[in-house]
Amino acid sequence: MSDRAIAWLFITPSVLLLLAINIFPLLWSIQLSFTNYRANRPNAAIRFVGLDNYRDILTDPEVWHAMQATAHFVMWSIALEFVLGFGLALLINRRFRGHSFWTTIILLPMMLSPAVVGNFWTFLLQPQIGLFNSAIALLTGLDPSSFQMIGNVRLAPWSIIMVDTWMWTPYVMLICLAGLRSIPEYIYEAAEVDRASPWRQFWSITLPMVMPFLMLAILFRAIENFKMFDMVNLLTSGGPGSTTEVASITLKREAFEKWRTGFSSAFAIILFVTVFGLANIYVKALNRVKQR
């Protein structure tokens, strides 16, 4: 057998498995999105409804509210993770004494499961016994039980943003740190010979050369945050009311509480197309940045 045939012999089982796990459910979901199928009524007659599910989704105010909550969560969490992650990367890149130890400490939140983080922060944010309220009360003098992060309409969205930022800022820091370590030292040496100030070196050398890594980190985190479910579900379950009901929570309610399988399949397809389209536009912008 040729080397090419042997290579295909080894990778074919993995390719078939990936197709079965990913492609088949996607095609089945597309088919179900045009029907009134309900998973809790498998023996009921399935009726073809055309684009009715898609029209109902695009005209449903609850869906638009969920998309708005998702956009708020994605934009603010990405902005905070970008600023904090890049700042930590600049700090760690200075290679101060003990920087390896502190890098490991900073990476600890990223190593935890989102389910563990959700349960952990649910306990910390409890108004009666939570350490977060006690720390705020110590700094401000307020009564610890006078406010609650995950039970307040105004504070609940910021609580999930805060927890996601705490967990995934180290991930952004790692990507930014890889970008900073890839910049050759001779460029900074040439800049110092030309008497460029540290501020000028940052704006003319560091930021432009790290920008592709920053944009890559933003892309990865935006995709993950757009489909965030487990941590939000454990922290607030979409509450209070529907304040923190992101798109994934709405999708879960439609699919496994209301059992509107055809409707939820159409919603999933819309979310997939939205994320794919935005990611495609962003990748094209990233390629233009790399070509400069």
mmCIF file of C-alpha atoms in Angstrom:
data_model
loop_
_atom_site.group_PDB
_atom_site.id
_atom_site.type_symbol
_atom_site.label_atom_id
_atom_site.label_comp_id
_atom_site.label_asym_id
_atom_site.label_seq_id
_atom_site.Cartn_x
_atom_site.Cartn_y
_atom_site.Cartn_z
ATOM 1 C CA MET A 1 0.000 0.000 0.000
ATOM 2 C CA SER A 2 1.151 3.530 -0.703
ATOM 3 C CA ASP A 3 1.815 6.036 2.066
ATOM 4 C CA ARG A 4 -1.283 7.982 1.037
ATOM 5 C CA ALA A 5 -3.477 4.871 1.288
ATOM 6 C CA ILE A 6 -2.053 4.017 4.716
ATOM 7 C CA ALA A 7 -2.691 7.582 5.915
ATOM 8 C CA TRP A 8 -6.327 7.411 4.792
ATOM 9 C CA LEU A 9 -6.669 3.978 6.415
ATOM 10 C CA PHE A 10 -5.702 5.459 9.779
ATOM 11 C CA ILE A 11 -7.782 8.650 9.623
ATOM 12 C CA THR A 12 -10.941 7.191 8.055
ATOM 13 C CA PRO A 13 -12.418 5.890 11.359
ATOM 14 C CA SER A 14 -11.960 9.309 12.990
ATOM 15 C CA VAL A 15 -13.445 11.114 9.979
ATOM 16 C CA LEU A 16 -16.486 8.805 9.958
ATOM 17 C CA LEU A 17 -16.966 9.281 13.705
ATOM 18 C CA LEU A 18 -16.790 13.077 13.405
ATOM 19 C CA LEU A 19 -19.268 13.026 10.520
ATOM 20 C CA ALA A 20 -21.658 10.865 12.516
ATOM 21 C CA ILE A 21 -21.414 13.060 15.608
ATOM 22 C CA ASN A 22 -21.493 16.483 13.914
ATOM 23 C CA ILE A 23 -22.913 16.341 10.403
ATOM 24 C CA PHE A 24 -25.817 13.943 10.967
ATOM 25 C CA PRO A 25 -27.376 15.887 13.895
ATOM 26 C CA LEU A 26 -27.000 19.121 11.917
ATOM 27 C CA LEU A 27 -28.780 17.705 8.872
ATOM 28 C CA TRP A 28 -31.464 16.158 11.071
ATOM 29 C CA SER A 29 -32.004 19.471 12.857
ATOM 30 C CA ILE A 30 -32.403 21.238 9.506
ATOM 31 C CA GLN A 31 -35.040 18.695 8.521
ATOM 32 C CA LEU A 32 -36.895 19.004 11.846
ATOM 33 C CA SER A 33 -36.851 22.816 11.656
ATOM 34 C CA PHE A 34 -39.422 22.659 8.832
ATOM 35 C CA THR A 35 -41.834 20.461 10.823
ATOM 36 C CA ASN A 36 -44.029 20.624 13.940
ATOM 37 C CA TYR A 37 -42.229 17.651 15.503
ATOM 38 C CA ARG A 38 -42.298 17.303 19.310
ATOM 39 C CA ALA A 39 -39.856 14.924 20.981
ATOM 40 C CA ASN A 40 -42.345 14.095 23.765
ATOM 41 C CA ARG A 41 -44.842 12.911 21.141
ATOM 42 C CA PRO A 42 -42.764 10.617 18.924
ATOM 43 C CA ASN A 43 -45.815 8.753 17.595
ATOM 44 C CA ALA A 44 -47.769 11.863 16.600
ATOM 45 C CA ALA A 45 -48.122 12.742 12.945
ATOM 46 C CA ILE A 46 -45.335 15.032 11.720
ATOM 47 C CA ARG A 47 -46.605 17.941 9.640
ATOM 48 C CA PHE A 48 -44.474 20.007 7.283
ATOM 49 C CA VAL A 49 -44.837 23.701 8.226
ATOM 50 C CA GLY A 50 -42.343 25.280 5.840
ATOM 51 C CA LEU A 51 -40.803 28.499 7.136
ATOM 52 C CA ASP A 52 -43.398 29.022 9.879
ATOM 53 C CA ASN A 53 -40.922 28.173 12.663
ATOM 54 C CA TYR A 54 -38.376 30.640 11.329
ATOM 55 C CA ARG A 55 -41.010 33.352 10.967
ATOM 56 C CA ASP A 56 -42.255 32.736 14.516
ATOM 57 C CA ILE A 57 -38.722 33.004 15.886
ATOM 58 C CA LEU A 58 -37.902 36.227 14.089
ATOM 59 C CA THR A 59 -41.146 37.825 15.294
ATOM 60 C CA ASP A 60 -41.024 36.506 18.875
ATOM 61 C CA PRO A 61 -40.192 39.303 21.388
ATOM 62 C CA GLU A 62 -38.869 36.743 23.898
ATOM 63 C CA VAL A 63 -36.314 35.534 21.369
ATOM 64 C CA TRP A 64 -35.179 39.077 20.630
ATOM 65 C CA HIS A 65 -34.897 39.757 24.361
ATOM 66 C CA ALA A 66 -32.697 36.655 24.704
ATOM 67 C CA MET A 67 -30.523 37.810 21.797
ATOM 68 C CA GLN A 68 -30.199 41.241 23.404
ATOM 69 C CA ALA A 69 -29.163 39.662 26.726
ATOM 70 C CA THR A 70 -26.659 37.488 24.843
ATOM 71 C CA ALA A 71 -25.175 40.484 23.029
ATOM 72 C CA HIS A 72 -24.844 42.400 26.324
ATOM 73 C CA PHE A 73 -23.093 39.440 27.942
ATOM 74 C CA VAL A 74 -20.759 38.814 24.987
ATOM 75 C CA MET A 75 -19.692 42.436 24.453
ATOM 76 C CA TRP A 76 -18.969 43.310 28.074
ATOM 77 C CA SER A 77 -17.274 40.024 28.960
ATOM 78 C CA ILE A 78 -15.052 40.204 25.858
ATOM 79 C CA ALA A 79 -14.152 43.846 26.570
ATOM 80 C CA LEU A 80 -13.165 43.124 30.178
ATOM 81 C CA GLU A 81 -11.274 39.944 29.303
ATOM 82 C CA PHE A 82 -9.435 41.800 26.535
ATOM 83 C CA VAL A 83 -8.275 44.642 28.817
ATOM 84 C CA LEU A 84 -7.424 42.482 31.837
ATOM 85 C CA GLY A 85 -5.878 39.651 29.818
ATOM 86 C CA PHE A 86 -3.642 41.965 27.815
ATOM 87 C CA GLY A 87 -2.639 43.854 30.951
ATOM 88 C CA LEU A 88 -1.719 40.644 32.768
ATOM 89 C CA ALA A 89 0.239 39.445 29.727
ATOM 90 C CA LEU A 90 2.268 42.677 29.702
ATOM 91 C CA LEU A 91 2.956 42.225 33.415
ATOM 92 C CA ILE A 92 3.946 38.547 33.211
ATOM 93 C CA ASN A 93 6.116 39.217 30.146
ATOM 94 C CA ARG A 94 8.460 41.343 32.297
ATOM 95 C CA ARG A 95 9.836 38.094 33.800
ATOM 96 C CA PHE A 96 10.026 39.368 37.368
ATOM 97 C CA ARG A 97 11.101 37.115 40.206
ATOM 98 C CA GLY A 98 8.541 34.348 40.724
ATOM 99 C CA HIS A 99 6.654 35.115 37.496
ATOM 100 C CA SER A 100 6.276 31.379 36.716
ATOM 101 C CA PHE A 101 4.557 30.777 40.067
ATOM 102 C CA TRP A 102 2.170 33.699 39.642
ATOM 103 C CA THR A 103 1.407 32.670 36.069
ATOM 104 C CA THR A 104 0.300 29.268 37.349
ATOM 105 C CA ILE A 105 -1.859 30.889 40.043
ATOM 106 C CA ILE A 106 -3.522 33.154 37.477
ATOM 107 C CA LEU A 107 -4.292 30.149 35.260
ATOM 108 C CA LEU A 108 -6.152 28.238 37.999
ATOM 109 C CA PRO A 109 -9.686 29.553 37.182
ATOM 110 C CA MET A 110 -9.325 28.442 33.565
ATOM 111 C CA MET A 111 -8.535 24.889 34.682
ATOM 112 C CA LEU A 112 -11.885 24.484 36.454
ATOM 113 C CA SER A 113 -15.045 23.144 34.879
ATOM 114 C CA PRO A 114 -17.784 25.742 34.160
ATOM 115 C CA ALA A 115 -20.151 23.639 36.286
ATOM 116 C CA VAL A 116 -17.727 23.821 39.218
ATOM 117 C CA VAL A 117 -17.282 27.571 38.695
ATOM 118 C CA GLY A 118 -21.049 28.087 38.580
ATOM 119 C CA ASN A 119 -21.631 26.230 41.853
ATOM 120 C CA PHE A 120 -18.615 27.875 43.460
ATOM 121 C CA TRP A 121 -19.738 31.421 42.630
ATOM 122 C CA THR A 122 -23.368 30.678 43.486
ATOM 123 C CA PHE A 123 -22.169 30.022 47.030
ATOM 124 C CA LEU A 124 -19.882 33.073 47.060
ATOM 125 C CA LEU A 125 -22.689 35.393 45.889
ATOM 126 C CA GLN A 126 -25.216 34.311 48.512
ATOM 127 C CA PRO A 127 -26.360 37.465 50.379
ATOM 128 C CA GLN A 128 -26.396 35.841 53.839
ATOM 129 C CA ILE A 129 -23.299 33.639 53.904
ATOM 130 C CA GLY A 130 -21.434 34.556 50.710
ATOM 131 C CA LEU A 131 -17.900 35.912 50.974
ATOM 132 C CA PHE A 132 -18.492 38.380 48.129
ATOM 133 C CA ASN A 133 -21.180 40.308 50.014
ATOM 134 C CA SER A 134 -19.084 40.211 53.168
ATOM 135 C CA ALA A 135 -16.097 41.678 51.304
ATOM 136 C CA ILE A 136 -18.237 44.463 49.789
ATOM 137 C CA ALA A 137 -19.716 45.186 53.210
ATOM 138 C CA LEU A 138 -16.219 45.390 54.719
ATOM 139 C CA LEU A 139 -15.126 47.925 52.104
ATOM 140 C CA THR A 140 -18.284 50.048 51.968
ATOM 141 C CA GLY A 141 -19.937 49.541 55.358
ATOM 142 C CA LEU A 142 -23.181 48.259 53.805
ATOM 143 C CA ASP A 143 -25.244 45.481 55.327
ATOM 144 C CA PRO A 144 -24.201 42.210 53.575
ATOM 145 C CA SER A 145 -27.832 41.125 53.255
ATOM 146 C CA SER A 146 -28.989 44.470 51.841
ATOM 147 C CA PHE A 147 -28.147 43.501 48.257
ATOM 148 C CA GLN A 148 -27.827 40.324 46.209
ATOM 149 C CA MET A 149 -25.977 39.974 42.947
ATOM 150 C CA ILE A 150 -27.798 37.043 41.343
ATOM 151 C CA GLY A 151 -31.255 38.019 42.615
ATOM 152 C CA ASN A 152 -31.274 41.658 41.566
ATOM 153 C CA VAL A 153 -32.579 42.635 38.130
ATOM 154 C CA ARG A 154 -29.845 45.229 37.573
ATOM 155 C CA LEU A 155 -26.964 43.306 39.137
ATOM 156 C CA ALA A 156 -27.655 39.776 37.846
ATOM 157 C CA PRO A 157 -26.385 40.439 34.272
ATOM 158 C CA TRP A 158 -23.177 41.884 35.689
ATOM 159 C CA SER A 159 -22.721 38.909 38.000
ATOM 160 C CA ILE A 160 -22.452 36.453 35.090
ATOM 161 C CA ILE A 161 -20.149 38.889 33.272
ATOM 162 C CA MET A 162 -17.942 39.101 36.377
ATOM 163 C CA VAL A 163 -17.751 35.307 36.793
ATOM 164 C CA ASP A 164 -17.004 34.690 33.115
ATOM 165 C CA THR A 165 -14.304 37.385 33.194
ATOM 166 C CA TRP A 166 -12.762 35.811 36.295
ATOM 167 C CA MET A 167 -12.682 32.388 34.643
ATOM 168 C CA TRP A 168 -11.523 33.181 31.105
ATOM 169 C CA THR A 169 -9.230 36.201 31.454
ATOM 170 C CA PRO A 170 -6.276 33.776 31.918
ATOM 171 C CA TYR A 171 -7.072 32.244 28.515
ATOM 172 C CA VAL A 172 -6.822 35.637 26.823
ATOM 173 C CA MET A 173 -3.660 36.318 28.820
ATOM 174 C CA LEU A 174 -2.015 33.131 27.502
ATOM 175 C CA ILE A 175 -2.703 34.009 23.860
ATOM 176 C CA CYS A 176 -1.490 37.582 24.363
ATOM 177 C CA LEU A 177 1.597 36.319 26.182
ATOM 178 C CA ALA A 178 2.400 34.044 23.237
ATOM 179 C CA GLY A 179 2.155 37.088 20.966
ATOM 180 C CA LEU A 180 4.428 39.164 23.179
ATOM 181 C CA ARG A 181 7.026 36.382 23.388
ATOM 182 C CA SER A 182 7.046 36.096 19.576
ATOM 183 C CA ILE A 183 8.276 39.680 19.086
ATOM 184 C CA PRO A 184 12.055 39.644 18.372
ATOM 185 C CA GLU A 185 14.157 41.517 20.917
ATOM 186 C CA TYR A 186 16.260 43.230 18.229
ATOM 187 C CA ILE A 187 13.249 45.343 17.218
ATOM 188 C CA TYR A 188 13.112 46.905 20.688
ATOM 189 C CA GLU A 189 16.900 47.303 20.675
ATOM 190 C CA ALA A 190 16.696 49.200 17.372
ATOM 191 C CA ALA A 191 13.918 51.374 18.792
ATOM 192 C CA GLU A 192 16.042 52.208 21.851
ATOM 193 C CA VAL A 193 18.929 53.171 19.563
ATOM 194 C CA ASP A 194 16.529 55.577 17.827
ATOM 195 C CA ARG A 195 15.600 56.942 21.288
ATOM 196 C CA ALA A 196 11.993 55.808 21.112
ATOM 197 C CA SER A 197 10.198 56.156 24.430
ATOM 198 C CA PRO A 198 8.548 53.093 26.079
ATOM 199 C CA TRP A 199 5.146 54.561 25.189
ATOM 200 C CA ARG A 200 6.168 54.921 21.513
ATOM 201 C CA GLN A 201 7.546 51.362 21.520
ATOM 202 C CA PHE A 202 4.221 50.092 22.836
ATOM 203 C CA TRP A 203 2.120 51.858 20.186
ATOM 204 C CA SER A 204 4.491 51.309 17.239
ATOM 205 C CA ILE A 205 5.875 47.822 17.983
ATOM 206 C CA THR A 206 4.079 45.897 20.716
ATOM 207 C CA LEU A 207 0.436 46.604 19.895
ATOM 208 C CA PRO A 208 0.649 46.166 16.076
ATOM 209 C CA MET A 209 2.590 42.906 16.342
ATOM 210 C CA VAL A 210 0.327 41.454 19.048
ATOM 211 C CA MET A 211 -2.899 42.582 17.362
ATOM 212 C CA PRO A 212 -3.417 39.316 15.366
ATOM 213 C CA PHE A 213 -3.155 37.344 18.616
ATOM 214 C CA LEU A 214 -5.584 39.728 20.325
ATOM 215 C CA MET A 215 -8.096 39.380 17.511
ATOM 216 C CA LEU A 216 -7.734 35.594 17.596
ATOM 217 C CA ALA A 217 -8.416 35.555 21.351
ATOM 218 C CA ILE A 218 -11.482 37.768 20.858
ATOM 219 C CA LEU A 219 -12.782 35.428 18.141
ATOM 220 C CA PHE A 220 -12.437 32.313 20.302
ATOM 221 C CA ARG A 221 -14.019 33.922 23.351
ATOM 222 C CA ALA A 222 -16.869 35.487 21.383
ATOM 223 C CA ILE A 223 -17.827 32.121 19.878
ATOM 224 C CA GLU A 224 -17.704 30.422 23.287
ATOM 225 C CA ASN A 225 -19.638 33.178 25.058
ATOM 226 C CA PHE A 226 -22.318 33.276 22.373
ATOM 227 C CA LYS A 227 -23.208 29.664 23.184
ATOM 228 C CA MET A 228 -22.595 29.910 26.947
ATOM 229 C CA PHE A 229 -25.050 27.725 28.863
ATOM 230 C CA ASP A 230 -23.804 25.705 31.827
ATOM 231 C CA MET A 231 -22.350 28.507 33.931
ATOM 232 C CA VAL A 232 -25.303 30.861 33.355
ATOM 233 C CA ASN A 233 -27.766 28.052 34.020
ATOM 234 C CA LEU A 234 -26.142 27.223 37.346
ATOM 235 C CA LEU A 235 -25.748 30.843 38.455
ATOM 236 C CA THR A 236 -29.116 32.363 37.588
ATOM 237 C CA SER A 237 -31.079 29.887 35.410
ATOM 238 C CA GLY A 238 -31.967 32.906 33.293
ATOM 239 C CA GLY A 239 -33.421 34.857 36.223
ATOM 240 C CA PRO A 240 -34.497 36.910 37.946
ATOM 241 C CA GLY A 241 -37.419 36.749 35.558
ATOM 242 C CA SER A 242 -35.754 36.619 32.152
ATOM 243 C CA THR A 243 -33.045 39.199 32.834
ATOM 244 C CA THR A 244 -30.137 36.839 32.198
ATOM 245 C CA GLU A 245 -31.911 34.459 29.814
ATOM 246 C CA VAL A 246 -29.330 34.214 27.062
ATOM 247 C CA ALA A 247 -30.064 32.489 23.755
ATOM 248 C CA SER A 248 -28.849 29.076 24.927
ATOM 249 C CA ILE A 249 -31.180 29.161 27.947
ATOM 250 C CA THR A 250 -34.140 30.064 25.692
ATOM 251 C CA LEU A 251 -33.186 27.226 23.351
ATOM 252 C CA LYS A 252 -33.106 24.778 26.263
ATOM 253 C CA ARG A 253 -36.533 25.893 27.490
ATOM 254 C CA GLU A 254 -38.091 25.531 24.052
ATOM 255 C CA ALA A 255 -36.507 22.121 23.433
ATOM 256 C CA PHE A 256 -36.725 20.391 26.822
ATOM 257 C CA GLU A 257 -39.429 22.227 28.783
ATOM 258 C CA LYS A 258 -41.987 23.192 26.132
ATOM 259 C CA TRP A 259 -40.925 20.293 23.861
ATOM 260 C CA ARG A 260 -41.215 22.411 20.699
ATOM 261 C CA THR A 261 -38.548 20.390 18.916
ATOM 262 C CA GLY A 262 -39.187 21.785 15.434
ATOM 263 C CA PHE A 263 -39.226 25.348 16.742
ATOM 264 C CA SER A 264 -36.045 24.838 18.785
ATOM 265 C CA SER A 265 -34.306 23.203 15.807
ATOM 266 C CA ALA A 266 -35.056 26.281 13.714
ATOM 267 C CA PHE A 267 -33.759 28.477 16.536
ATOM 268 C CA ALA A 268 -30.560 26.410 16.690
ATOM 269 C CA ILE A 269 -30.064 26.778 12.932
ATOM 270 C CA ILE A 270 -30.524 30.554 13.177
ATOM 271 C CA LEU A 271 -27.956 30.735 15.988
ATOM 272 C CA PHE A 272 -25.539 28.588 13.990
ATOM 273 C CA VAL A 273 -25.881 30.742 10.876
ATOM 274 C CA THR A 274 -25.484 33.919 12.970
ATOM 275 C CA VAL A 275 -22.298 32.738 14.673
ATOM 276 C CA PHE A 276 -20.893 31.307 11.426
ATOM 277 C CA GLY A 277 -21.596 34.512 9.514
ATOM 278 C CA LEU A 278 -20.125 36.807 12.156
ATOM 279 C CA ALA A 279 -17.076 34.556 12.539
ATOM 280 C CA ASN A 280 -16.550 34.533 8.777
ATOM 281 C CA ILE A 281 -16.642 38.346 8.621
ATOM 282 C CA TYR A 282 -14.273 38.570 11.597
ATOM 283 C CA VAL A 283 -11.795 36.062 10.118
ATOM 284 C CA LYS A 284 -11.656 38.094 6.897
ATOM 285 C CA ALA A 285 -10.875 41.197 8.961
ATOM 286 C CA LEU A 286 -8.215 39.208 10.840
ATOM 287 C CA ASN A 287 -6.587 38.157 7.563
ATOM 288 C CA ARG A 288 -6.456 41.789 6.442
ATOM 289 C CA VAL A 289 -4.717 42.724 9.687
ATOM 290 C CA LYS A 290 -2.143 39.948 9.214
ATOM 291 C CA GLN A 291 -1.404 41.113 5.650
ATOM 292 C CA ARG A 292 -0.502 44.634 6.762
#
